[in-house]
PDB file of C-alpha atoms in Angstrom:
ATOM      1  CA  MET F   1     103.408  90.342  90.896  1.00 34.00           C
ATOM      2  CA  SER F   2     102.011  92.508  93.660  1.00 43.00           C
ATOM      3  CA  ARG F   3     103.218  92.043  97.185  1.00 47.00           C
ATOM      4  CA  ALA F   4     101.559  93.562 100.227  1.00 50.00           C
ATOM      5  CA  VAL F   5     104.800  94.444 101.562  1.00 53.00           C
ATOM      6  CA  GLN F   6     107.669  95.999  99.378  1.00 67.00           C
ATOM      7  CA  ALA F   7     111.471  96.489 100.366  1.00 69.00           C
ATOM      8  CA  GLY F   8     111.958  99.400 102.316  1.00 85.00           C
ATOM      9  CA  GLU F   9     108.769  99.563 103.839  1.00 93.00           C
ATOM     10  CA  THR F  10     108.039  99.200 107.770  1.00 96.00           C
ATOM     11  CA  HIS F  11     104.779  98.528 109.169  1.00 97.00           C
ATOM     12  CA  ARG F  12     104.044 100.040 112.697  1.00 96.00           C
ATOM     13  CA  LEU F  13     101.519 100.077 115.082  1.00 98.00           C
ATOM     14  CA  VAL F  14     101.153 103.426 116.916  1.00 98.00           C
ATOM     15  CA  PRO F  15      98.739 104.564 119.621  1.00 98.00           C
ATOM     16  CA  SER F  16      95.946 106.426 118.482  1.00 98.00           C
ATOM     17  CA  PRO F  17      92.220 107.371 119.936  1.00 97.00           C
ATOM     18  CA  ALA F  18      90.887 104.576 117.963  1.00 96.00           C
ATOM     19  CA  GLY F  19      93.120 101.960 120.044  1.00 97.00           C
ATOM     20  CA  ARG F  20      95.883 101.451 117.682  1.00 98.00           C
ATOM     21  CA  THR F  21      96.474 102.568 114.131  1.00 98.00           C
ATOM     22  CA  HIS F  22      98.386 100.727 111.642  1.00 98.00           C
ATOM     23  CA  LEU F  23     100.820 102.282 109.285  1.00 98.00           C
ATOM     24  CA  VAL F  24     103.616 101.885 106.403  1.00 98.00           C
ATOM     25  CA  GLU F  25     106.219 104.267 106.445  1.00 98.00           C
ATOM     26  CA  ARG F  26     108.997 104.603 103.873  1.00 98.00           C
ATOM     27  CA  GLY F  27     111.743 107.297 103.473  1.00 97.00           C
ATOM     28  CA  THR F  28     113.014 110.359 105.536  1.00 97.00           C
ATOM     29  CA  GLY F  29     112.257 113.926 105.233  1.00 97.00           C
ATOM     30  CA  PRO F  30     109.225 116.081 105.870  1.00 98.00           C
ATOM     31  CA  LEU F  31     106.033 113.861 106.718  1.00 98.00           C
ATOM     32  CA  VAL F  32     103.364 113.314 104.290  1.00 98.00           C
ATOM     33  CA  LEU F  33     100.419 111.351 105.583  1.00 98.00           C
ATOM     34  CA  LEU F  34      98.469 109.357 103.245  1.00 99.00           C
ATOM     35  CA  VAL F  35      94.775 108.693 104.070  1.00 98.00           C
ATOM     36  CA  HIS F  36      92.734 105.982 101.956  1.00 98.00           C
ATOM     37  CA  GLY F  37      89.125 105.658 101.267  1.00 98.00           C
ATOM     38  CA  PHE F  38      86.377 103.094 100.736  1.00 98.00           C
ATOM     39  CA  PRO F  39      86.622 100.175 100.340  1.00 98.00           C
ATOM     40  CA  GLU F  40      90.736 100.475 100.273  1.00 98.00           C
ATOM     41  CA  SER F  41      93.369 100.118 102.737  1.00 98.00           C
ATOM     42  CA  TRP F  42      97.087 101.808 103.160  1.00 98.00           C
ATOM     43  CA  TYR F  43      97.691  99.598 100.138  1.00 98.00           C
ATOM     44  CA  SER F  44      96.207 102.069  97.926  1.00 98.00           C
ATOM     45  CA  TRP F  45      99.069 104.150  98.185  1.00 98.00           C
ATOM     46  CA  ARG F  46     101.528 101.218  97.217  1.00 97.00           C
ATOM     47  CA  HIS F  47     102.599 103.430  94.265  1.00 97.00           C
ATOM     48  CA  GLN F  48     103.085 106.335  95.899  1.00 98.00           C
ATOM     49  CA  LEU F  49     105.103 105.174  98.845  1.00 98.00           C
ATOM     50  CA  ALA F  50     108.245 104.743  96.658  1.00 96.00           C
ATOM     51  CA  ALA F  51     107.990 107.788  94.807  1.00 98.00           C
ATOM     52  CA  LEU F  52     107.641 110.108  97.598  1.00 98.00           C
ATOM     53  CA  ALA F  53     110.375 108.502  99.542  1.00 98.00           C
ATOM     54  CA  ALA F  54     112.616 108.762  96.595  1.00 97.00           C
ATOM     55  CA  ALA F  55     111.775 112.314  96.285  1.00 98.00           C
ATOM     56  CA  GLY F  56     112.956 113.275  99.873  1.00 98.00           C
ATOM     57  CA  TYR F  57     109.934 112.783 102.031  1.00 98.00           C
ATOM     58  CA  ARG F  58     108.663 110.244 104.783  1.00 98.00           C
ATOM     59  CA  ALA F  59     105.842 108.758 103.473  1.00 98.00           C
ATOM     60  CA  VAL F  60     103.312 107.267 105.763  1.00 98.00           C
ATOM     61  CA  ALA F  61     100.020 105.577 104.566  1.00 98.00           C
ATOM     62  CA  VAL F  62      97.555 104.456 107.464  1.00 98.00           C
ATOM     63  CA  ASP F  63      94.930 102.146 107.714  1.00 98.00           C
ATOM     64  CA  VAL F  64      91.855 104.481 108.620  1.00 98.00           C
ATOM     65  CA  ARG F  65      90.224 103.162 111.898  1.00 98.00           C
ATOM     66  CA  GLY F  66      88.077 100.246 111.180  1.00 97.00           C
ATOM     67  CA  TYR F  67      90.381  99.114 108.378  1.00 98.00           C
ATOM     68  CA  GLY F  68      93.170  96.567 108.034  1.00 97.00           C
ATOM     69  CA  ARG F  69      95.203  96.097 110.909  1.00 97.00           C
ATOM     70  CA  SER F  70      93.972  99.201 112.786  1.00 98.00           C
ATOM     71  CA  SER F  71      91.554  99.008 115.635  1.00 98.00           C
ATOM     72  CA  LYS F  72      87.940  98.695 115.152  1.00 97.00           C
ATOM     73  CA  PRO F  73      86.028 100.626 118.002  1.00 97.00           C
ATOM     74  CA  ASP F  74      82.516  99.790 118.499  1.00 96.00           C
ATOM     75  CA  GLY F  75      79.324 101.792 117.533  1.00 96.00           C
ATOM     76  CA  VAL F  76      78.649 103.844 114.544  1.00 97.00           C
ATOM     77  CA  ALA F  77      79.422 106.996 115.970  1.00 97.00           C
ATOM     78  CA  ALA F  78      82.938 106.024 116.698  1.00 98.00           C
ATOM     79  CA  TYR F  79      83.502 106.708 112.966  1.00 98.00           C
ATOM     80  CA  ARG F  80      82.728 110.355 112.883  1.00 98.00           C
ATOM     81  CA  MET F  81      84.936 112.837 111.307  1.00 98.00           C
ATOM     82  CA  LEU F  82      86.117 114.511 114.376  1.00 98.00           C
ATOM     83  CA  GLU F  83      87.516 110.938 115.623  1.00 98.00           C
ATOM     84  CA  LEU F  84      89.402 110.379 112.569  1.00 98.00           C
ATOM     85  CA  ILE F  85      90.885 113.715 112.696  1.00 98.00           C
ATOM     86  CA  GLU F  86      92.249 113.283 115.900  1.00 98.00           C
ATOM     87  CA  ASP F  87      93.687 109.512 114.703  1.00 98.00           C
ATOM     88  CA  ASN F  88      95.620 111.512 111.955  1.00 98.00           C
ATOM     89  CA  VAL F  89      96.924 114.062 114.781  1.00 98.00           C
ATOM     90  CA  ALA F  90      97.938 111.075 117.077  1.00 98.00           C
ATOM     91  CA  VAL F  91      99.705 109.365 114.352  1.00 98.00           C
ATOM     92  CA  VAL F  92     101.926 112.629 113.670  1.00 98.00           C
ATOM     93  CA  ARG F  93     102.851 113.242 117.306  1.00 98.00           C
ATOM     94  CA  ALA F  94     103.525 109.110 117.558  1.00 98.00           C
ATOM     95  CA  LEU F  95     106.204 109.435 114.581  1.00 98.00           C
ATOM     96  CA  GLY F  96     107.850 112.257 116.729  1.00 98.00           C
ATOM     97  CA  GLU F  97     106.719 115.203 114.427  1.00 98.00           C
ATOM     98  CA  GLU F  98     104.733 118.314 115.296  1.00 98.00           C
ATOM     99  CA  THR F  99     103.521 119.204 111.680  1.00 98.00           C
ATOM    100  CA  ALA F 100     102.820 117.062 108.298  1.00 98.00           C
ATOM    101  CA  ILE F 101     101.395 117.561 105.069  1.00 98.00           C
ATOM    102  CA  ILE F 102      98.467 115.307 104.530  1.00 98.00           C
ATOM    103  CA  ILE F 103      96.865 113.585 101.189  1.00 99.00           C
ATOM    104  CA  GLY F 104      93.491 111.901 100.927  1.00 98.00           C
ATOM    105  CA  HIS F 105      91.848 109.990  98.350  1.00 98.00           C
ATOM    106  CA  ASP F 106      87.933 109.724  98.262  1.00 98.00           C
ATOM    107  CA  TRP F 107      86.889 109.507 101.783  1.00 98.00           C
ATOM    108  CA  GLY F 108      90.425 110.252 102.844  1.00 98.00           C
ATOM    109  CA  SER F 109      90.268 113.337 100.737  1.00 98.00           C
ATOM    110  CA  GLY F 110      87.508 114.392 103.110  1.00 98.00           C
ATOM    111  CA  ILE F 111      89.157 113.310 105.875  1.00 98.00           C
ATOM    112  CA  ALA F 112      92.344 115.364 104.888  1.00 98.00           C
ATOM    113  CA  ALA F 113      90.272 118.431 104.311  1.00 98.00           C
ATOM    114  CA  GLY F 114      88.873 117.846 107.785  1.00 98.00           C
ATOM    115  CA  SER F 115      92.116 117.640 109.241  1.00 98.00           C
ATOM    116  CA  ALA F 116      93.416 120.583 107.620  1.00 98.00           C
ATOM    117  CA  LEU F 117      90.490 122.731 108.496  1.00 98.00           C
ATOM    118  CA  VAL F 118      90.108 121.470 112.215  1.00 98.00           C
ATOM    119  CA  ARG F 119      93.859 121.327 113.120  1.00 98.00           C
ATOM    120  CA  PRO F 120      95.707 123.865 110.923  1.00 98.00           C
ATOM    121  CA  GLU F 121      98.418 123.880 113.183  1.00 98.00           C
ATOM    122  CA  VAL F 122      99.234 120.045 112.629  1.00 98.00           C
ATOM    123  CA  PHE F 123      98.422 119.940 109.087  1.00 98.00           C
ATOM    124  CA  THR F 124     100.207 122.693 106.796  1.00 98.00           C
ATOM    125  CA  ALA F 125      99.492 121.571 103.490  1.00 98.00           C
ATOM    126  CA  VAL F 126      96.724 119.539 101.914  1.00 98.00           C
ATOM    127  CA  GLY F 127      96.304 117.241  98.684  1.00 98.00           C
ATOM    128  CA  LEU F 128      93.100 116.018  97.672  1.00 98.00           C
ATOM    129  CA  LEU F 129      92.155 113.226  95.186  1.00 98.00           C
ATOM    130  CA  SER F 130      89.041 112.449  93.552  1.00 98.00           C
ATOM    131  CA  VAL F 131      86.701 113.977  95.750  1.00 98.00           C
ATOM    132  CA  PRO F 132      86.555 117.920  95.584  1.00 98.00           C
ATOM    133  CA  TYR F 133      86.602 120.123  98.949  1.00 98.00           C
ATOM    134  CA  ALA F 134      83.169 121.297  99.571  1.00 97.00           C
ATOM    135  CA  PRO F 135      82.525 123.412 102.840  1.00 97.00           C
ATOM    136  CA  ARG F 136      80.055 122.441 105.182  1.00 95.00           C
ATOM    137  CA  GLY F 137      76.842 123.933 104.707  1.00 93.00           C
ATOM    138  CA  GLY F 138      73.338 123.559 103.154  1.00 90.00           C
ATOM    139  CA  PRO F 139      70.839 121.060 104.201  1.00 93.00           C
ATOM    140  CA  ARG F 140      71.385 117.774 106.164  1.00 94.00           C
ATOM    141  CA  PRO F 141      73.326 115.352 104.223  1.00 94.00           C
ATOM    142  CA  SER F 142      70.973 112.409 104.460  1.00 92.00           C
ATOM    143  CA  GLU F 143      67.932 114.726 103.347  1.00 92.00           C
ATOM    144  CA  VAL F 144      70.092 115.638  99.855  1.00 91.00           C
ATOM    145  CA  PHE F 145      70.932 112.169  99.354  1.00 90.00           C
ATOM    146  CA  ALA F 146      67.525 111.067  99.871  1.00 89.00           C
ATOM    147  CA  ARG F 147      66.476 113.415  96.874  1.00 89.00           C
ATOM    148  CA  MET F 148      69.084 112.139  94.542  1.00 88.00           C
ATOM    149  CA  GLY F 149      67.637 109.008  93.600  1.00 77.00           C
ATOM    150  CA  GLY F 150      64.261 109.529  92.422  1.00 82.00           C
ATOM    151  CA  GLU F 151      62.973 106.088  91.756  1.00 87.00           C
ATOM    152  CA  GLU F 152      66.007 104.685  92.594  1.00 93.00           C
ATOM    153  CA  GLU F 153      68.510 104.841  95.571  1.00 94.00           C
ATOM    154  CA  PHE F 154      71.592 106.544  95.756  1.00 94.00           C
ATOM    155  CA  TYR F 155      74.694 104.315  97.101  1.00 95.00           C
ATOM    156  CA  VAL F 156      74.881 106.593  99.824  1.00 95.00           C
ATOM    157  CA  SER F 157      71.620 106.365 101.380  1.00 94.00           C
ATOM    158  CA  TYR F 158      71.844 102.444 100.380  1.00 95.00           C
ATOM    159  CA  PHE F 159      74.830 102.417 102.893  1.00 96.00           C
ATOM    160  CA  GLN F 160      72.935 104.136 105.694  1.00 94.00           C
ATOM    161  CA  LYS F 161      71.019 101.139 107.379  1.00 93.00           C
ATOM    162  CA  PRO F 162      73.462  98.992 109.635  1.00 95.00           C
ATOM    163  CA  GLY F 163      73.706  95.312 108.149  1.00 95.00           C
ATOM    164  CA  ARG F 164      71.969  96.031 104.832  1.00 95.00           C
ATOM    165  CA  ALA F 165      75.069  96.743 102.611  1.00 97.00           C
ATOM    166  CA  GLU F 166      76.845  94.092 104.466  1.00 97.00           C
ATOM    167  CA  ALA F 167      74.309  91.617 103.817  1.00 97.00           C
ATOM    168  CA  GLU F 168      75.063  92.080 100.211  1.00 97.00           C
ATOM    169  CA  ILE F 169      78.703  92.180 100.273  1.00 98.00           C
ATOM    170  CA  GLU F 170      80.087  90.051 102.955  1.00 97.00           C
ATOM    171  CA  PRO F 171      78.937  86.674 101.512  1.00 97.00           C
ATOM    172  CA  ASP F 172      81.341  87.267  98.496  1.00 98.00           C
ATOM    173  CA  VAL F 173      83.584  89.979  99.314  1.00 98.00           C
ATOM    174  CA  ARG F 174      86.115  89.500  96.659  1.00 98.00           C
ATOM    175  CA  GLY F 175      83.495  89.291  93.944  1.00 98.00           C
ATOM    176  CA  TRP F 176      81.848  92.423  95.106  1.00 98.00           C
ATOM    177  CA  LEU F 177      85.099  94.457  95.404  1.00 98.00           C
ATOM    178  CA  ALA F 178      86.078  93.430  91.785  1.00 98.00           C
ATOM    179  CA  GLY F 179      82.807  94.451  90.584  1.00 98.00           C
ATOM    180  CA  PHE F 180      82.876  97.915  92.474  1.00 98.00           C
ATOM    181  CA  TYR F 181      86.468  98.930  91.430  1.00 98.00           C
ATOM    182  CA  ALA F 182      85.482  97.858  87.772  1.00 98.00           C
ATOM    183  CA  ALA F 183      82.225 100.186  88.062  1.00 98.00           C
ATOM    184  CA  LEU F 184      84.243 103.110  88.914  1.00 98.00           C
ATOM    185  CA  SER F 185      87.541 102.686  86.754  1.00 98.00           C
ATOM    186  CA  GLY F 186      87.981 104.492  83.619  1.00 97.00           C
ATOM    187  CA  ASP F 187      88.484 101.365  81.402  1.00 97.00           C
ATOM    188  CA  THR F 188      85.760  99.025  82.610  1.00 97.00           C
ATOM    189  CA  MET F 189      82.848 101.518  83.925  1.00 97.00           C
ATOM    190  CA  PRO F 190      79.405 101.158  82.047  1.00 95.00           C
ATOM    191  CA  VAL F 191      79.289 103.267  78.972  1.00 91.00           C
ATOM    192  CA  PRO F 192      76.863 106.114  78.699  1.00 88.00           C
ATOM    193  CA  GLY F 193      73.266 105.025  78.690  1.00 88.00           C
ATOM    194  CA  MET F 194      73.720 101.770  80.700  1.00 92.00           C
ATOM    195  CA  PRO F 195      72.351 101.853  84.378  1.00 92.00           C
ATOM    196  CA  ASP F 196      74.486 103.745  86.665  1.00 94.00           C
ATOM    197  CA  PRO F 197      76.178 101.567  89.388  1.00 95.00           C
ATOM    198  CA  HIS F 198      75.969 104.509  92.006  1.00 95.00           C
ATOM    199  CA  PHE F 199      72.118 103.686  92.066  1.00 95.00           C
ATOM    200  CA  ALA F 200      69.980 100.553  93.137  1.00 94.00           C
ATOM    201  CA  THR F 201      66.495  99.670  91.981  1.00 92.00           C
ATOM    202  CA  ARG F 202      64.179  99.819  95.202  1.00 87.00           C
ATOM    203  CA  GLY F 203      64.467  96.529  96.997  1.00 87.00           C
ATOM    204  CA  GLY F 204      67.539  95.899  94.649  1.00 92.00           C
ATOM    205  CA  THR F 205      71.204  95.835  95.160  1.00 95.00           C
ATOM    206  CA  LEU F 206      74.205  97.631  94.037  1.00 95.00           C
ATOM    207  CA  ARG F 207      76.046  94.794  92.804  1.00 96.00           C
ATOM    208  CA  GLU F 208      73.232  94.364  89.925  1.00 95.00           C
ATOM    209  CA  ARG F 209      74.592  96.841  87.741  1.00 95.00           C
ATOM    210  CA  PHE F 210      78.453  96.180  88.510  1.00 97.00           C
ATOM    211  CA  PRO F 211      80.554  95.024  85.332  1.00 95.00           C
ATOM    212  CA  THR F 212      81.274  91.377  85.175  1.00 91.00           C
ATOM    213  CA  GLY F 213      84.199  91.414  82.658  1.00 92.00           C
ATOM    214  CA  PRO F 214      87.895  91.446  83.357  1.00 94.00           C
ATOM    215  CA  LEU F 215      89.488  93.561  86.135  1.00 97.00           C
ATOM    216  CA  PRO F 216      90.670  97.030  85.554  1.00 98.00           C
ATOM    217  CA  PHE F 217      94.116  97.171  83.941  1.00 97.00           C
ATOM    218  CA  TRP F 218      95.659  98.523  87.297  1.00 98.00           C
ATOM    219  CA  LEU F 219      94.325  95.715  89.489  1.00 98.00           C
ATOM    220  CA  ASP F 220      95.644  92.327  89.034  1.00 97.00           C
ATOM    221  CA  GLN F 221      94.586  89.019  91.106  1.00 97.00           C
ATOM    222  CA  ASP F 222      97.084  89.622  93.672  1.00 97.00           C
ATOM    223  CA  ASP F 223      96.256  93.253  94.469  1.00 97.00           C
ATOM    224  CA  LEU F 224      92.591  92.152  94.534  1.00 98.00           C
ATOM    225  CA  ASP F 225      93.707  89.022  97.014  1.00 98.00           C
ATOM    226  CA  VAL F 226      95.166  92.077  99.453  1.00 97.00           C
ATOM    227  CA  TYR F 227      91.913  94.001  99.614  1.00 98.00           C
ATOM    228  CA  ALA F 228      89.512  90.945  99.980  1.00 98.00           C
ATOM    229  CA  GLY F 229      91.907  89.412 102.365  1.00 97.00           C
ATOM    230  CA  GLU F 230      91.643  92.444 104.720  1.00 97.00           C
ATOM    231  CA  PHE F 231      87.913  93.120 104.522  1.00 98.00           C
ATOM    232  CA  GLU F 232      86.951  89.078 104.764  1.00 97.00           C
ATOM    233  CA  ARG F 233      88.873  89.367 108.330  1.00 96.00           C
ATOM    234  CA  THR F 234      87.398  92.794 109.516  1.00 96.00           C
ATOM    235  CA  GLY F 235      83.926  92.516 107.730  1.00 97.00           C
ATOM    236  CA  MET F 236      82.517  95.628 105.993  1.00 98.00           C
ATOM    237  CA  SER F 237      80.459  97.530 108.926  1.00 98.00           C
ATOM    238  CA  ALA F 238      83.463  99.688 110.415  1.00 97.00           C
ATOM    239  CA  ALA F 239      84.163 100.631 106.778  1.00 98.00           C
ATOM    240  CA  LEU F 240      80.540 101.672 106.057  1.00 98.00           C
ATOM    241  CA  ASN F 241      80.132 103.501 109.308  1.00 98.00           C
ATOM    242  CA  ARG F 242      82.144 106.241 107.676  1.00 97.00           C
ATOM    243  CA  TYR F 243      78.828 106.718 105.342  1.00 97.00           C
ATOM    244  CA  ARG F 244      76.416 106.496 108.618  1.00 97.00           C
ATOM    245  CA  ASN F 245      78.084 109.524 110.074  1.00 97.00           C
ATOM    246  CA  MET F 246      77.607 112.281 107.576  1.00 96.00           C
ATOM    247  CA  ASP F 247      74.685 114.107 109.449  1.00 97.00           C
ATOM    248  CA  ARG F 248      76.791 113.653 112.678  1.00 97.00           C
ATOM    249  CA  ASP F 249      79.627 115.457 110.838  1.00 97.00           C
ATOM    250  CA  TRP F 250      77.361 118.019 109.524  1.00 97.00           C
ATOM    251  CA  GLU F 251      76.616 118.666 113.229  1.00 97.00           C
ATOM    252  CA  ASP F 252      79.921 118.482 114.580  1.00 98.00           C
ATOM    253  CA  LEU F 253      81.413 120.586 111.832  1.00 97.00           C
ATOM    254  CA  ALA F 254      78.924 123.525 112.354  1.00 97.00           C
ATOM    255  CA  PRO F 255      81.691 125.776 113.763  1.00 97.00           C
ATOM    256  CA  TRP F 256      83.194 125.520 110.418  1.00 97.00           C
ATOM    257  CA  ASP F 257      80.298 126.257 108.489  1.00 97.00           C
ATOM    258  CA  ALA F 258      81.397 127.725 104.672  1.00 97.00           C
ATOM    259  CA  ALA F 259      85.240 127.888 106.040  1.00 98.00           C
ATOM    260  CA  PRO F 260      87.643 127.741 103.355  1.00 98.00           C
ATOM    261  CA  ILE F 261      91.055 125.723 103.676  1.00 98.00           C
ATOM    262  CA  VAL F 262      93.899 128.493 103.633  1.00 98.00           C
ATOM    263  CA  GLN F 263      96.941 126.217 103.610  1.00 98.00           C
ATOM    264  CA  PRO F 264      98.729 125.367 100.310  1.00 98.00           C
ATOM    265  CA  SER F 265      96.627 122.769  98.269  1.00 98.00           C
ATOM    266  CA  VAL F 266      96.611 120.704  95.195  1.00 98.00           C
ATOM    267  CA  PHE F 267      93.485 118.815  93.642  1.00 98.00           C
ATOM    268  CA  ILE F 268      93.741 115.799  91.269  1.00 98.00           C
ATOM    269  CA  GLY F 269      90.611 114.147  89.830  1.00 98.00           C
ATOM    270  CA  GLY F 270      89.560 111.893  87.004  1.00 98.00           C
ATOM    271  CA  ALA F 271      87.545 113.276  84.094  1.00 98.00           C
ATOM    272  CA  LEU F 272      85.403 110.478  83.962  1.00 97.00           C
ATOM    273  CA  ASP F 273      84.741 110.342  87.794  1.00 97.00           C
ATOM    274  CA  ALA F 274      81.585 110.908  88.778  1.00 95.00           C
ATOM    275  CA  SER F 275      82.907 112.491  92.088  1.00 95.00           C
ATOM    276  CA  THR F 276      84.380 115.371  89.838  1.00 96.00           C
ATOM    277  CA  THR F 277      81.103 115.849  87.195  1.00 94.00           C
ATOM    278  CA  TRP F 278      78.769 115.758  89.781  1.00 94.00           C
ATOM    279  CA  MET F 279      80.978 118.527  91.643  1.00 95.00           C
ATOM    280  CA  THR F 280      82.007 120.898  89.430  1.00 96.00           C
ATOM    281  CA  ASP F 281      80.552 123.807  91.319  1.00 96.00           C
ATOM    282  CA  ALA F 282      82.737 122.827  93.945  1.00 97.00           C
ATOM    283  CA  ILE F 283      85.674 122.700  91.592  1.00 97.00           C
ATOM    284  CA  ASP F 284      84.483 126.064  90.352  1.00 97.00           C
ATOM    285  CA  ALA F 285      84.382 127.510  93.717  1.00 98.00           C
ATOM    286  CA  TYR F 286      88.226 126.908  94.714  1.00 98.00           C
ATOM    287  CA  PRO F 287      89.305 130.545  94.267  1.00 98.00           C
ATOM    288  CA  VAL F 288      87.087 131.019  97.444  1.00 98.00           C
ATOM    289  CA  THR F 289      87.042 127.776  99.354  1.00 98.00           C
ATOM    290  CA  LEU F 290      90.550 126.631  98.522  1.00 98.00           C
ATOM    291  CA  PRO F 291      92.793 130.271  98.424  1.00 98.00           C
ATOM    292  CA  GLY F 292      95.790 128.298  98.600  1.00 98.00           C
ATOM    293  CA  LEU F 293      95.498 126.052  95.684  1.00 98.00           C
ATOM    294  CA  ALA F 294      98.292 125.540  93.757  1.00 98.00           C
ATOM    295  CA  SER F 295      96.676 123.699  90.524  1.00 97.00           C
ATOM    296  CA  SER F 296      93.546 121.556  89.921  1.00 98.00           C
ATOM    297  CA  HIS F 297      93.941 118.530  87.557  1.00 98.00           C
ATOM    298  CA  LEU F 298      91.436 116.377  85.661  1.00 98.00           C
ATOM    299  CA  LEU F 299      93.059 113.277  84.203  1.00 98.00           C
ATOM    300  CA  ASP F 300      91.569 112.474  80.917  1.00 98.00           C
ATOM    301  CA  GLY F 301      90.137 108.934  80.698  1.00 97.00           C
ATOM    302  CA  CYS F 302      90.549 108.462  84.150  1.00 98.00           C
ATOM    303  CA  GLY F 303      87.906 107.156  86.816  1.00 98.00           C
ATOM    304  CA  HIS F 304      87.873 107.109  90.532  1.00 98.00           C
ATOM    305  CA  TRP F 305      90.873 105.308  91.994  1.00 98.00           C
ATOM    306  CA  ILE F 306      93.155 107.680  90.480  1.00 98.00           C
ATOM    307  CA  GLN F 307      96.398 106.923  92.255  1.00 98.00           C
ATOM    308  CA  GLN F 308      96.234 103.453  91.247  1.00 98.00           C
ATOM    309  CA  GLU F 309      94.928 104.286  87.663  1.00 98.00           C
ATOM    310  CA  ARG F 310      97.275 106.991  86.780  1.00 98.00           C
ATOM    311  CA  ALA F 311     100.202 106.426  89.258  1.00 98.00           C
ATOM    312  CA  HIS F 312     102.909 107.891  87.192  1.00 98.00           C
ATOM    313  CA  GLU F 313     100.929 111.124  86.598  1.00 98.00           C
ATOM    314  CA  VAL F 314      99.512 111.618  90.218  1.00 98.00           C
ATOM    315  CA  ASN F 315     103.281 111.018  91.466  1.00 98.00           C
ATOM    316  CA  GLN F 316     104.687 113.819  89.126  1.00 98.00           C
ATOM    317  CA  ILE F 317     102.013 115.922  90.163  1.00 98.00           C
ATOM    318  CA  LEU F 318     102.506 115.342  93.879  1.00 98.00           C
ATOM    319  CA  THR F 319     106.183 115.542  94.139  1.00 98.00           C
ATOM    320  CA  GLY F 320     106.154 118.824  91.987  1.00 98.00           C
ATOM    321  CA  TRP F 321     103.551 120.177  94.302  1.00 98.00           C
ATOM    322  CA  LEU F 322     105.642 118.964  97.491  1.00 98.00           C
ATOM    323  CA  ALA F 323     108.761 120.678  95.774  1.00 98.00           C
ATOM    324  CA  SER F 324     106.919 123.914  95.776  1.00 97.00           C
ATOM    325  CA  LEU F 325     105.892 124.030  99.268  1.00 97.00           C
ATOM    326  CA  PRO F 326     107.879 126.365 101.749  1.00 90.00           C
ATOM    327  CA  ALA F 327     110.520 124.817 103.701  1.00 79.00           C
TER     328      ALA F 327
END
């Protein structure tokens, strides 16, 4: 049985530009900040907290602003990347540290990359899970995503209009999350040739393409209760607002156009994850875009929820990489 609180974990609320950021802390040693993606919470790092603490690190998993027990500022623009980066800096400072290693998954990968890029004096190394680093550049993101769907609508475009995705999700948060997690998991995702759950028919919903069978092997009913309980309490708008700031981020990050991340880095992706299969060019560009890359890993048979689907492998890679970093 899974529990939202494990022995040895400390829950804290610390001041941040968001208002307050909720975090879960375990262990002592160099600070490792863990940043989740959509639609998750600090709980997605439950398997890493103990492993990193056992390896001699102070592992801290946050609820990103708008999620879980962290503050939920008003307004879509409050969820732009530069705001989230400053939340991370505030967490490091609130914990009495000057620097941290930052590791992110999904949107958290982008937030971790942005934090390392914009505040390199704070974030001295970066781990990226599932979503490869691709420097800012090219056309406005909304234009790119609008072209991706053809006769269908790409999920990022679907999420853009406030209230639209909420109307699909919030009447049955638990059921929607179960389907979304299954749709992107290596053991339950639709087989090749089936309609792609990353797209919706015009006027349709994403959920129409989600699997309706059993939960993924890594997600039991108690885990699902944790995630669903948080989103039933907070609603989905703040989490979805991350997608609604992609054009703002493109504008805000113009000073870092095409910039590499030079700190020590590691990448771990799932071989079955669309985030990696669609972004092979970004991975191929790592010698230029991530010159400090120690290693890049694609885990066979793994989908998108990598630190939960392959907790042991991810923990081994991360602790090995962390041990290799300069003291």
